[in-house]
């Protein structure tokens, strides 16, 4: 069974995807981490994440097993990710890596922006997870403060809005709810509440399939 989980940044999609993977015994790929790792690699090399050659070279050199899970969570890596993600050639390289991961016979949970629309259009269950911009900013702010990163609510909200705008309006694989995806709004939900709602959606989809 493949479960596709898409949504904007800090919507709770990662938390939902992690809970689903544990609950159904599936492996999980946070596809945003691939874009973050590519963006960070370009920054580390002193390059511009919006520049085609630097970004494609970083995507081709990406080793999924060697991603620095701490450093890719910075706000700078997030912004760089949303820039490399607008480059079709980068997406093509990362698409192959994601589809290889999803080809596991046992299935998988993948979360990102275009899983239900482009990477795994035939996924058995698709969720589109969302939350208000204010709530998403509060969540990301708490995460960044835990990491010791200082940023104001207003500045972070502007950064998230800028990333939303870039993700929604890019030509290649924009952030869209697939027509057959279930909408899950986590604005007023706890982590447990969001996970339970997601299990209910998946269980209902499994029951319908018979
Ligand atoms: O999900 P996360 O915020 O970590 O993703 C970072 C950036 O990577 C997003 O803003 C988006 O531009 C890009 N991304 C993407 N497609 C995906 C996952 C992430 O374009 N499947």
XYZ file of C-alpha atoms and ligand atoms in Angstrom:
231
model
C 0.000 0.000 0.000
C 1.334 3.419 -0.939
C 0.104 6.391 1.097
C 0.766 9.832 -0.366
C 0.733 12.770 2.043
C 1.009 16.268 0.576
C 0.630 19.743 1.999
C 2.344 23.054 2.666
C 5.199 23.558 5.093
C 4.480 22.945 8.807
C 0.952 21.740 8.030
C 1.522 18.609 10.104
C 2.061 16.385 7.059
C 5.384 15.067 8.369
C 3.870 14.184 11.741
C 0.898 12.530 10.062
C 3.156 10.610 7.649
C 5.364 9.382 10.496
C 2.341 8.236 12.513
C 0.852 6.453 9.478
C 4.141 4.664 8.728
C 4.366 3.386 12.308
C 0.689 2.455 12.504
C 0.632 0.446 9.254
C 4.219 -0.869 9.466
C 5.421 0.907 6.321
C 8.678 2.700 5.636
C 8.524 6.440 5.145
C 10.279 9.031 2.987
C 10.151 12.724 3.896
C 10.730 14.002 0.369
C 11.204 17.602 1.558
C 14.439 16.418 3.171
C 15.833 15.623 -0.294
C 15.163 19.161 -1.556
C 16.529 20.599 1.701
C 19.703 18.505 1.409
C 20.229 19.655 -2.185
C 19.620 23.317 -1.247
C 22.003 23.042 1.700
C 24.708 21.372 -0.405
C 24.579 24.290 -2.859
C 24.793 26.817 0.000
C 27.687 24.896 1.586
C 29.555 25.031 -1.729
C 29.022 28.809 -1.827
C 26.619 28.545 -4.779
C 23.209 29.998 -5.613
C 20.331 27.499 -5.102
C 18.447 29.094 -7.997
C 21.305 28.345 -10.419
C 20.633 25.324 -12.633
C 24.084 23.736 -12.890
C 24.967 23.989 -9.214
C 21.572 22.633 -8.145
C 21.545 19.718 -10.615
C 25.101 18.723 -9.657
C 24.073 18.704 -5.971
C 20.956 16.620 -6.753
C 23.014 14.086 -8.716
C 25.557 13.829 -5.896
C 22.879 13.396 -3.202
C 23.318 10.350 -0.978
C 20.019 9.577 0.762
C 21.849 7.772 3.556
C 24.137 10.697 4.339
C 21.628 13.528 4.874
C 22.424 15.663 7.938
C 18.964 15.599 9.571
C 19.835 18.449 11.921
C 21.364 20.946 9.495
C 18.678 20.523 6.817
C 16.023 21.779 9.298
C 17.359 25.374 9.355
C 15.183 28.098 7.835
C 18.002 28.892 5.367
C 17.976 25.282 4.110
C 14.163 25.477 3.781
C 14.354 28.591 1.634
C 17.171 27.123 -0.488
C 15.066 23.953 -0.902
C 12.133 25.893 -2.299
C 14.486 27.468 -4.863
C 16.129 24.269 -6.117
C 12.629 22.741 -6.188
C 11.572 25.122 -8.985
C 14.187 23.617 -11.349
C 12.677 20.823 -13.519
C 16.044 19.052 -13.959
C 16.474 18.850 -10.173
C 12.952 17.479 -9.800
C 13.647 14.853 -12.474
C 16.722 13.576 -10.600
C 14.871 13.501 -7.262
C 11.750 11.945 -8.845
C 13.763 8.854 -9.760
C 15.025 8.518 -6.174
C 11.493 8.877 -4.776
C 9.924 6.410 -7.219
C 12.646 3.858 -6.476
C 11.829 4.207 -2.769
C 8.093 3.831 -3.453
C 8.627 0.695 -5.555
C 9.127 -1.454 -2.422
C 6.649 -4.358 -2.715
C 5.444 -3.762 0.850
C 4.572 -0.184 -0.009
C 5.548 3.053 1.683
C 4.411 6.399 3.006
C 5.824 9.414 1.165
C 5.181 13.011 2.169
C 5.858 16.151 0.181
C 4.176 18.491 -2.277
C 3.588 16.423 -5.413
C 3.414 12.828 -4.183
C -0.264 12.266 -5.020
C -0.102 14.258 -8.252
C 3.272 13.383 -9.835
C 5.444 10.929 -7.891
C 2.817 8.299 -6.976
C -0.371 9.216 -8.883
C -1.611 5.624 -8.359
C -1.170 5.682 -4.555
C -3.932 3.705 -2.799
C -4.598 6.541 -0.350
C -3.866 10.252 -0.735
C -4.088 12.868 1.988
C -3.748 16.616 1.606
C -2.814 18.038 4.997
C -3.239 21.727 5.671
C -3.489 24.297 8.503
C -3.814 28.078 8.720
C -0.716 30.198 7.974
C -0.760 31.528 11.552
C -0.845 28.054 13.072
C 1.869 26.782 10.723
C 4.074 29.765 11.631
C 3.598 29.105 15.373
C 4.565 25.452 14.944
C 7.657 26.177 12.871
C 8.666 28.980 15.276
C 8.597 26.553 18.217
C 10.739 24.090 16.225
C 13.286 26.744 15.252
C 13.467 28.139 18.803
C 14.132 24.598 20.064
C 17.092 24.536 17.683
C 18.289 27.849 19.100
C 17.465 29.804 15.930
C 16.297 33.374 16.609
C 13.641 34.681 14.245
C 10.546 36.823 14.827
C 7.011 35.537 14.207
C 6.506 38.187 11.493
C 9.731 37.368 9.658
C 9.029 33.635 9.761
C 5.422 34.110 8.620
C 6.702 36.144 5.655
C 9.246 33.384 4.817
C 6.574 30.677 4.969
C 4.208 32.761 2.834
C 7.041 33.267 0.310
C 7.665 29.512 0.176
C 3.928 28.773 -0.178
C 3.749 31.233 -3.043
C 6.737 29.641 -4.791
C 5.437 26.086 -4.225
C 1.906 26.870 -5.435
C 2.859 28.959 -8.457
C 5.832 27.103 -9.902
C 5.274 25.603 -13.355
C 6.798 22.233 -12.548
C 4.826 20.014 -10.122
C 3.168 22.824 -8.138
C 1.639 22.184 -4.718
C -1.918 21.016 -5.486
C -4.471 18.811 -3.812
C -4.956 15.763 -6.056
C -8.633 15.406 -7.058
C -8.804 12.066 -5.228
C -6.980 13.252 -2.071
C -8.720 13.569 1.293
C -8.375 16.991 2.913
C -7.172 16.974 6.521
C -7.107 20.389 8.231
C -4.968 20.136 11.372
C -5.345 23.769 12.539
C -7.396 22.832 15.602
C -6.046 19.295 16.071
C -3.462 17.927 18.497
C -0.802 15.547 17.159
C -2.862 12.588 18.426
C -6.032 14.070 16.945
C -4.406 14.518 13.533
C -3.004 10.969 13.624
C -6.399 9.490 14.560
C -8.135 11.420 11.775
C -5.523 10.136 9.311
C -5.965 6.500 10.442
C -9.730 6.863 9.981
C -9.230 8.111 6.412
C -6.831 5.271 5.550
C -8.988 2.594 7.231
C -12.031 3.807 5.297
C -10.046 3.727 2.052
C -8.837 0.172 2.780
C -12.410 -0.926 3.620
C -13.688 0.550 0.341
C -11.027 -1.335 -1.604
C -12.223 -4.548 0.085
O 8.462 19.876 3.374
P 9.601 20.828 3.540
O 9.199 22.146 4.092
O 10.754 20.233 4.272
O 10.117 21.073 2.046
C 11.077 22.038 1.742
C 10.842 22.554 0.317
O 11.115 21.522 -0.618
C 9.424 22.996 0.019
O 9.207 24.366 0.306
C 9.257 22.715 -1.455
O 9.676 23.821 -2.216
C 10.220 21.591 -1.723
N 9.533 20.306 -1.921
C 9.011 20.018 -3.160
N 8.446 18.797 -3.415
C 8.383 17.877 -2.446
C 8.879 18.157 -1.151
C 9.447 19.402 -0.907
O 9.043 20.854 -4.043
N 7.846 16.690 -2.731
